[in-house]
Tab-separated table of C-alpha atoms in Angstrom:
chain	number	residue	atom	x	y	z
A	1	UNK	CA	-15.021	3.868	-19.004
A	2	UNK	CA	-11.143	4.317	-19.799
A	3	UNK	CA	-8.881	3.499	-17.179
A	4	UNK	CA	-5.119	3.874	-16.392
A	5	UNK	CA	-2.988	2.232	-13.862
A	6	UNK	CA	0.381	3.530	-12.739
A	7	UNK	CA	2.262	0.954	-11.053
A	8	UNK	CA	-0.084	-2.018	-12.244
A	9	UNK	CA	2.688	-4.561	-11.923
A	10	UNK	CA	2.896	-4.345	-7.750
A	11	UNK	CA	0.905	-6.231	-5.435
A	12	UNK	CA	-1.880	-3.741	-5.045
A	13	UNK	CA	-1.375	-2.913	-8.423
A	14	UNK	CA	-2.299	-7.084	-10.168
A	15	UNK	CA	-4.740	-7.403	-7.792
A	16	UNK	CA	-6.690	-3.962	-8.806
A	17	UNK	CA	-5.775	-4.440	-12.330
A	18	UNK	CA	-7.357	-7.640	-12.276
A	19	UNK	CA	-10.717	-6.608	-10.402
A	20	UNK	CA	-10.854	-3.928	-13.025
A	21	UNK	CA	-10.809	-6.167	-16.013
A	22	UNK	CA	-13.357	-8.093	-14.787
A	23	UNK	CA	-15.721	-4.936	-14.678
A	24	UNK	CA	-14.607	-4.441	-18.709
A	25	UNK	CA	-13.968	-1.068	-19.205
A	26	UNK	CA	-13.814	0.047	-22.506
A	27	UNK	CA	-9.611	0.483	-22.268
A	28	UNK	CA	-7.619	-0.448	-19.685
A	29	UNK	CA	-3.879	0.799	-19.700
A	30	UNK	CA	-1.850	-1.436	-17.065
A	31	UNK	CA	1.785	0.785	-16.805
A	32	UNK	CA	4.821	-0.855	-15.012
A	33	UNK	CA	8.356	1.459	-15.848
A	34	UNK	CA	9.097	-1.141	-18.776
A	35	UNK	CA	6.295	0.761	-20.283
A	36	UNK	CA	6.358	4.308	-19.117
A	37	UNK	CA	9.254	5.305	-16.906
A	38	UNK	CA	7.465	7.961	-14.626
A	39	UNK	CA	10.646	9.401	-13.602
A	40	UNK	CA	10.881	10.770	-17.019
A	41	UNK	CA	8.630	13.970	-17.766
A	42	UNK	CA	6.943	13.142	-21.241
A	43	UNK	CA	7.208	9.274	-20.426
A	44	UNK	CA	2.829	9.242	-20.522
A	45	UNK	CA	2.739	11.329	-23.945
A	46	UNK	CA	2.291	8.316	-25.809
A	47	UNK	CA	-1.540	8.016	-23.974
A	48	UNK	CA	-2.265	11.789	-24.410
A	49	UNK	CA	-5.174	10.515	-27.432
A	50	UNK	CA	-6.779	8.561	-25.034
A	51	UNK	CA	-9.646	10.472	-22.571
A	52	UNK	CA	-9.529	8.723	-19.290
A	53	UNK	CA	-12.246	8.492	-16.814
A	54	UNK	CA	-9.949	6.871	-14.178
A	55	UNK	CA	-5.997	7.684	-13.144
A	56	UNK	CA	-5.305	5.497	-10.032
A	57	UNK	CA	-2.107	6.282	-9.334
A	58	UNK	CA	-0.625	3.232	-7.308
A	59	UNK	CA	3.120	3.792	-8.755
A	60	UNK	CA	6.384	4.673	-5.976
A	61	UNK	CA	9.879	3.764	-5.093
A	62	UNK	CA	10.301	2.150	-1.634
A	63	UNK	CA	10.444	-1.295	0.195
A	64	UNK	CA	9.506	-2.050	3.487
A	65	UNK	CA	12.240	-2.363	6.631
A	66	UNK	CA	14.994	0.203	7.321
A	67	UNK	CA	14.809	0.476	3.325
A	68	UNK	CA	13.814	4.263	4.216
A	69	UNK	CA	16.729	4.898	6.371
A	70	UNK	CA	19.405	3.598	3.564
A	71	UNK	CA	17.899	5.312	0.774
A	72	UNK	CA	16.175	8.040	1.827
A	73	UNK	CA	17.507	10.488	-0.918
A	74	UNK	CA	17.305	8.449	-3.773
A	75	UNK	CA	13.149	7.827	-2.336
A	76	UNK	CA	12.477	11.507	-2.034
A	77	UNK	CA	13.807	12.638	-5.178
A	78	UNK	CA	12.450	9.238	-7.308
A	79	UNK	CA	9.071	9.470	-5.649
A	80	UNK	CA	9.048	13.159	-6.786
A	81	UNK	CA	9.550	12.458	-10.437
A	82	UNK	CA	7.195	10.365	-10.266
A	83	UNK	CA	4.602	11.896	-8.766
A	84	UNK	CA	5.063	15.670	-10.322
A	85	UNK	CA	5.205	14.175	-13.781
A	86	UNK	CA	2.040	11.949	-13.052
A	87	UNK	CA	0.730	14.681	-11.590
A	88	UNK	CA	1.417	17.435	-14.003
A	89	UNK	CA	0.499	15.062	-17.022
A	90	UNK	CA	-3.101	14.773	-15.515
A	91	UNK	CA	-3.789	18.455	-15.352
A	92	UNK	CA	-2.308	19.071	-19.032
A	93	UNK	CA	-3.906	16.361	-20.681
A	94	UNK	CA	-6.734	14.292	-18.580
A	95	UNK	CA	-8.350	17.386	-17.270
A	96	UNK	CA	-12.056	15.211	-16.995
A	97	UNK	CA	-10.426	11.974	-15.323
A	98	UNK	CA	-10.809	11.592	-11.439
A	99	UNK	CA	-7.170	11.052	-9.941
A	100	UNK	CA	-6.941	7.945	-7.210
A	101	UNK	CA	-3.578	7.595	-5.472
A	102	UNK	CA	-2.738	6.153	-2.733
A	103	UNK	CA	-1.553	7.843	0.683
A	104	UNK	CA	0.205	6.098	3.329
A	105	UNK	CA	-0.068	5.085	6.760
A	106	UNK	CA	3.688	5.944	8.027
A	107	UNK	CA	2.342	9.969	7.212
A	108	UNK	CA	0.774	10.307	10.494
A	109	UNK	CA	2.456	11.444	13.293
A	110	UNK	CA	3.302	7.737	15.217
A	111	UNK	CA	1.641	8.983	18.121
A	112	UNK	CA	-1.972	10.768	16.805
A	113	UNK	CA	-5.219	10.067	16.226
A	114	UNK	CA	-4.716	8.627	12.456
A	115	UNK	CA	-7.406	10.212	11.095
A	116	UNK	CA	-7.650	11.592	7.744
A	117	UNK	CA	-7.631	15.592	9.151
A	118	UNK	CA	-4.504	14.972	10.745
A	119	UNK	CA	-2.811	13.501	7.681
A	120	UNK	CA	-0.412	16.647	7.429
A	121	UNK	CA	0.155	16.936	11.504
A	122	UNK	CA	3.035	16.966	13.017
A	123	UNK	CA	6.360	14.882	12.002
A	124	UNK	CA	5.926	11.202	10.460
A	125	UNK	CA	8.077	8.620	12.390
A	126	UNK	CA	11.470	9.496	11.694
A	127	UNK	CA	12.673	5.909	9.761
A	128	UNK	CA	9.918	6.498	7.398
A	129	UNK	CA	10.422	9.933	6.973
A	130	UNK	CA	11.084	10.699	3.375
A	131	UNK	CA	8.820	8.477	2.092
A	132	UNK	CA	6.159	9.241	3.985
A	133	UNK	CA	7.070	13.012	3.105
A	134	UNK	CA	6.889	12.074	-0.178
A	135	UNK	CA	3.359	11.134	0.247
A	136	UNK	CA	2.484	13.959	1.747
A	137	UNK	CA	3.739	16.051	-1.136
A	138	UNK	CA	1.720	13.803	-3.326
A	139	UNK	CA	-1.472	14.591	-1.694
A	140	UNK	CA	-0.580	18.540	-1.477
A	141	UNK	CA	-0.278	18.076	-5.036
A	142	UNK	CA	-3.203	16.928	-5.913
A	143	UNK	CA	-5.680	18.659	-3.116
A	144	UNK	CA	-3.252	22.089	-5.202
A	145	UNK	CA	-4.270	21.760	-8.589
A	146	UNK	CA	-7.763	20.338	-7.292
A	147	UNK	CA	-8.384	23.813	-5.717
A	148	UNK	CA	-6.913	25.725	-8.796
A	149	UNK	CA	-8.075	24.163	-11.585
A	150	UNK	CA	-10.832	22.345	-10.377
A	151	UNK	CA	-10.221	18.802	-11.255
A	152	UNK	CA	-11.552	16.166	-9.285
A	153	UNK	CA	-9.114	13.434	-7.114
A	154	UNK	CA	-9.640	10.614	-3.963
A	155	UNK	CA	-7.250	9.573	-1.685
A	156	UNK	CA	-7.125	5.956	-0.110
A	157	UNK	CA	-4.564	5.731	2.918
A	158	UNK	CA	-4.384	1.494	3.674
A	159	UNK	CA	-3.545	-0.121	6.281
A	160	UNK	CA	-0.884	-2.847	5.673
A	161	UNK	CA	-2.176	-5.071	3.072
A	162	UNK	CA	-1.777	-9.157	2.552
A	163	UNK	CA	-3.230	-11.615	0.616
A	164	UNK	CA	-2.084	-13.499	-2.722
A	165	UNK	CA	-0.238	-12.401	-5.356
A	166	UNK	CA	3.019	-10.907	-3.486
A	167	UNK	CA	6.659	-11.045	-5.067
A	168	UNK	CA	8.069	-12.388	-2.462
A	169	UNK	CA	12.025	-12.397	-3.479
A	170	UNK	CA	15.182	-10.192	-3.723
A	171	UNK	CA	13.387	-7.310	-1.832
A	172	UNK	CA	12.318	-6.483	1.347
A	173	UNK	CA	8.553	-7.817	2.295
A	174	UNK	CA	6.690	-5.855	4.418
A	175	UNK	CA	5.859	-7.219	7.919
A	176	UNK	CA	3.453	-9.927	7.390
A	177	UNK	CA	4.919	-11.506	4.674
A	178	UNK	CA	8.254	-11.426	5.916
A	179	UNK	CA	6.985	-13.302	8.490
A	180	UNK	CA	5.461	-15.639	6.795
A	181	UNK	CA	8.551	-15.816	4.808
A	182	UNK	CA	10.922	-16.890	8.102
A	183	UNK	CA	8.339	-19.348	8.996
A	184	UNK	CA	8.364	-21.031	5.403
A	185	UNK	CA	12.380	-21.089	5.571
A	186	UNK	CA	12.002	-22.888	9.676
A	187	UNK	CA	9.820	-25.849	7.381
A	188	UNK	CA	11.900	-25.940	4.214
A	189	UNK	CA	15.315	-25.462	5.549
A	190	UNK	CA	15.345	-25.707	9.453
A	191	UNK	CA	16.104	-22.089	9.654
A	192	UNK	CA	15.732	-20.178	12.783
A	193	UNK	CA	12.531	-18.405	13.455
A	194	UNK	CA	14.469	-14.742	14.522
A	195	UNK	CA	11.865	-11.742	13.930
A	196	UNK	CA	12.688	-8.565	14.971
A	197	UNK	CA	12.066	-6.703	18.266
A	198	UNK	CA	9.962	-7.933	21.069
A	199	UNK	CA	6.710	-9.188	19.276
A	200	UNK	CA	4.629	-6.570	20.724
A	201	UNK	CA	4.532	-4.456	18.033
A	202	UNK	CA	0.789	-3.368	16.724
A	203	UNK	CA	-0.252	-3.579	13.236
A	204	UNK	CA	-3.245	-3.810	11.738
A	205	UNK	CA	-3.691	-5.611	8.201
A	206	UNK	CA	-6.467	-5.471	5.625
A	207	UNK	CA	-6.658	-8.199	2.671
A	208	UNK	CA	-6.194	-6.998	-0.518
A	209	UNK	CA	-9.367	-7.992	-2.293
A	210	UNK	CA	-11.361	-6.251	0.578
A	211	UNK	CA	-9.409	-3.134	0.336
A	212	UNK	CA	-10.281	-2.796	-3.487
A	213	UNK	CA	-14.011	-3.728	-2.941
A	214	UNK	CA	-14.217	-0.588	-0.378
A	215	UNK	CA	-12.465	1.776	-2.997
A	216	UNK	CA	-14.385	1.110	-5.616
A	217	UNK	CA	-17.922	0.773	-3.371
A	218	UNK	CA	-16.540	4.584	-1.991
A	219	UNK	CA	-15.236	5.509	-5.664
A	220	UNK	CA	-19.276	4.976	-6.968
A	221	UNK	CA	-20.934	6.992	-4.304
A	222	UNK	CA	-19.384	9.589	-6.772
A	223	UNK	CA	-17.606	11.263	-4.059
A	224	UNK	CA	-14.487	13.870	-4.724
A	225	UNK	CA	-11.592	15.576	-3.327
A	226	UNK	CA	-12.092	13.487	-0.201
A	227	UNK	CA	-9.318	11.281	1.556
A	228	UNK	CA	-10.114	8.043	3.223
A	229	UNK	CA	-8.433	5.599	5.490
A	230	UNK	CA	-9.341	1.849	4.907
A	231	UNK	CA	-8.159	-0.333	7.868
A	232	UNK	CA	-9.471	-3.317	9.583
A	233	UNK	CA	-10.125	-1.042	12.196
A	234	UNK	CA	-8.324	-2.650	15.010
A	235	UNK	CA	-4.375	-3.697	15.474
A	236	UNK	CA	-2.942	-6.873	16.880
A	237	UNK	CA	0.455	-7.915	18.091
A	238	UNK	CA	3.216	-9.306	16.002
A	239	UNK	CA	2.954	-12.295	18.557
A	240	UNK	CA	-0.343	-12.719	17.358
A	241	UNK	CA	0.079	-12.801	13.769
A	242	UNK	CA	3.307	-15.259	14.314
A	243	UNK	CA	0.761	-17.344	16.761
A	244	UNK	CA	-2.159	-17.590	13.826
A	245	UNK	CA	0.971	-18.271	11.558
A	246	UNK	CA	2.311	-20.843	13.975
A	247	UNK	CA	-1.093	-22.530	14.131
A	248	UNK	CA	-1.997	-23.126	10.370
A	249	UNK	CA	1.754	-24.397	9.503
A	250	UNK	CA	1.649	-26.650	12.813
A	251	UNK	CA	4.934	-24.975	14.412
A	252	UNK	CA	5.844	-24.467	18.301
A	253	UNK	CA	5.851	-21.257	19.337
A	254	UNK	CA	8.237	-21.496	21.496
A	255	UNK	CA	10.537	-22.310	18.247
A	256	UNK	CA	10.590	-18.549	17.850
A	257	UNK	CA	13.565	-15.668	18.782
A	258	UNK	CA	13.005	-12.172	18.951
A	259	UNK	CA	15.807	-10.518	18.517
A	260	UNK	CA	14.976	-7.184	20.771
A	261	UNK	CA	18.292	-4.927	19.122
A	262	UNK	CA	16.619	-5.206	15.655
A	263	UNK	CA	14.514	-2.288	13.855
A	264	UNK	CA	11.201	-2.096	14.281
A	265	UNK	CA	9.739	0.968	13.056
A	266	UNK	CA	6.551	2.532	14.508
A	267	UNK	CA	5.354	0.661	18.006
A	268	UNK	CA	1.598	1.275	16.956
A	269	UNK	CA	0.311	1.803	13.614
A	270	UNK	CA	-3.907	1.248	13.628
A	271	UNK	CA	-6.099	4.093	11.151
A	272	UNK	CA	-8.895	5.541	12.066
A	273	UNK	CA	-11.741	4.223	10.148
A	274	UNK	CA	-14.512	6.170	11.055
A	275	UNK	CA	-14.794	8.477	8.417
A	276	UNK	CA	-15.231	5.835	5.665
A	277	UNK	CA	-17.759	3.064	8.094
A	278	UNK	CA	-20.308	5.956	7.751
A	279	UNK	CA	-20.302	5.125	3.952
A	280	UNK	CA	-19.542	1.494	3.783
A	281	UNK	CA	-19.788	-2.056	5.717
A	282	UNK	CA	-16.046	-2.772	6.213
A	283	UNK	CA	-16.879	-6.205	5.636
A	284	UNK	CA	-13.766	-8.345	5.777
A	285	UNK	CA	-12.428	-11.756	5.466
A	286	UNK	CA	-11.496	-13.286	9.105
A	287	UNK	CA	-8.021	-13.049	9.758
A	288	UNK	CA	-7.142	-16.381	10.168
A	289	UNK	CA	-8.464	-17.158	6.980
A	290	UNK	CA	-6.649	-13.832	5.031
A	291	UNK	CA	-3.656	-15.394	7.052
A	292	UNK	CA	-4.383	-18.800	5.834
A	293	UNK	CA	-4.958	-18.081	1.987
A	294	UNK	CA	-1.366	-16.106	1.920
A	295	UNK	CA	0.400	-18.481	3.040
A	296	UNK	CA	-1.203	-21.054	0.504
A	297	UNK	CA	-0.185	-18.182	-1.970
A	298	UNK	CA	3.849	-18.039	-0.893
A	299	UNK	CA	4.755	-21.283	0.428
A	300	UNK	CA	6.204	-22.368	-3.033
A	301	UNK	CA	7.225	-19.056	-3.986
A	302	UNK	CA	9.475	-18.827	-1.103
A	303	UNK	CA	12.952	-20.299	-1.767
C-alpha cells in the first residue's frame, strides 16, 4: 500500500498521518506546502514514479471565525489551485489510486436536512460562502472525472472535530478550541471569559481519533464514489460545551459574558448520520472525556 497525504501537517492531517504509519504501508508521502506548494500546477511531479493506492486529500486555505468574510477571494481562488491541480494530477498520473478528500459541513444549506443528497442544495450560509463553494467545486470535481474516466474517489463531510494535537496560536481556532482557549487565558491571566453570541448556538463535535477509525472502517468495506457524513449524531449548545469546560477546569459559570453583537455563524449545524450508521457502530469517546483530554492537550500550549 502507497499512500499520499495532502495537507499532512494540519490537525486532521498529524493525527491521520500518524494512524497511517502505524498500519505501515509500504510508502507514506506526508505533504505540507514546504514540500509541494499545491497552488502551483506541476508542484506533485516530483511523486509521478510512485503508484499510489491512496490520495487523501486533506489540504485547503481557510480558518475558522469571520475568516471567510475577510478573505473570501483570496479562499476561492487558493482553494481552487489547490484543488484543480490535486485534482488534475490524480487523473494524469495516479489513474489506479482511490481519491479521499474531505467535504465540509458549512456546504449545506443552514437550514436542510444535512444529508449527503442534499450536499449541492440550495445556498451555503452566506459567511461561509466561498469556502464552502469551494468545497463544493471540489466534490463536482471529483464525482466529474469519476464519471468520465472512471476512477474511483470517497468523500468524508465531518462534523467539527477536537481532540489533541491542535496549533493553537496566531490563527483563528475553530469553536471548541477557542473556547477552551478563553477559558485557559481566565486561569493563566485573569482574562475575561467573553464568547460570542448568546451561547445557544448548536454544534455538534466528533474526536479526531474516532473520526479516522470510521474512515478507514468505511474506506475497507471497499466502497467507491460514495460521500459520507461522520458526526456524533446529535448537537449541543455552546452553553453546554463552556459548562463541561467550566466543570473539568473548576470555573463559575457565572464568570462568563456573552457578548450577543458578536459573529456567530450558522445557529444549527448537526449532519445527518444515517447513511454511514448502516455501515458502521459510530462508537465514540464520551464527551466529557474528548472535552477533558483536549484540554490536557492545550493548556500549556496556550500562551
Amino acid at each position: 500500500m502507497n499512500i499520499l497525504v495532502t495537507g499532512a501537517s494540519g490537525f486532521l492531517g498529524q493525527n491521520l498521518s500518524n494512524k497511517l504509519i502505524s498500519l505501515k504501508p509500504n510508502k507514506i508521502i506526508l505533504l505540507d506546502s514546504k514540500i509541494a506548494n499545491l497552488t502551483l500546477p506541476d508542484s506533485l511531479h516530483q511523486f509521478n514514479d510512485i503508484k499510489f493506492d491512496k490520495i487523501y486529500h486533506l489540504a485547503c486555505w481557510t480558518q475558522a471565525g469571520d475568516f471567510s468574510i475577510k478573505h473570501a477571494g483570496e479562499e476561492w481562488l487558493i482553494n481552487q489551485q489547490i484543488n484543480t491541480n490535486t485534482i488534475k494530477w490524480w487523473y494524469e498520473y495516479q489513474k489506479q489510486a482511490t481519491f479521499i478528500s474531505m467535504g465540509t459541513s458549512c456546504a449545506y444549506p443552514e437550514k436542510g436536512s444535512y444529508k449527503e443528497a442534499t450536499y449541492f442544495d440550495d445556498k451555503p450560509i452566506e459567511s461561509l460562502f466561498s469556502y464552502a463553494m469551494s468545497k463544493r467545486m471540489l466534490q463536482n470535481g471529483v464525482e466529474s472525472i469519476s464519471k468520465q474516466f472512471g476512477l474511483n474517489y470517497i468523500t468524508f463531510v465531518p462534523s467539527t472535530l477536537y481532540g489533541p494535537g491542535y496549533s493553537i496560536n496566531n490563527k483563528i481556532p475553530h469553536f471548541i478550541f477557542d473556547l477552551i482557549k478563553k477559558f485557559i487565558r481566565y486561569k493563566k491571566h485573569n482574562e475575561k471569559i467573553i464568547l460570542w453570541g448568546d451561547g445557544n448556538q448548536i454544534r455538534e463535535l466528533i474526536y479526531v481519533n474516532d473520526f479516522i477509525d470510521h474512515m478507514i472502517e468505511v474506506e475497507n468495506l471497499n466502497i467507491k464514489n460514495e460521500i459520507f457524513n461522520i458526526g456524533a449524531g446529535a448537537g449541543h449548545s455552546i452553553k453546554h460545551f463552556a459548562k463541561i469546560i467550566c466543570e473539568e477546569m473548576n470555573i463559575n459559570f457565572n464568570d462568563i459574558q456573552f457578548d450577543t453583537n458578536a459573529f456567530v455563524g450558522s445557529k444549527s449545524k448537526v449532519l445527518n448520520t444515517e447513511k454511514i450508521s448502516k455501515l458502521v457502530n459510530l462508537k465514540q469517546i464520551p464527551l466529557k472525556e474528548g472535552i477533558k483530554n483536549t484540554i490536557n492537550d492545550l493548556y500549556e500550549k496556550v500562551e
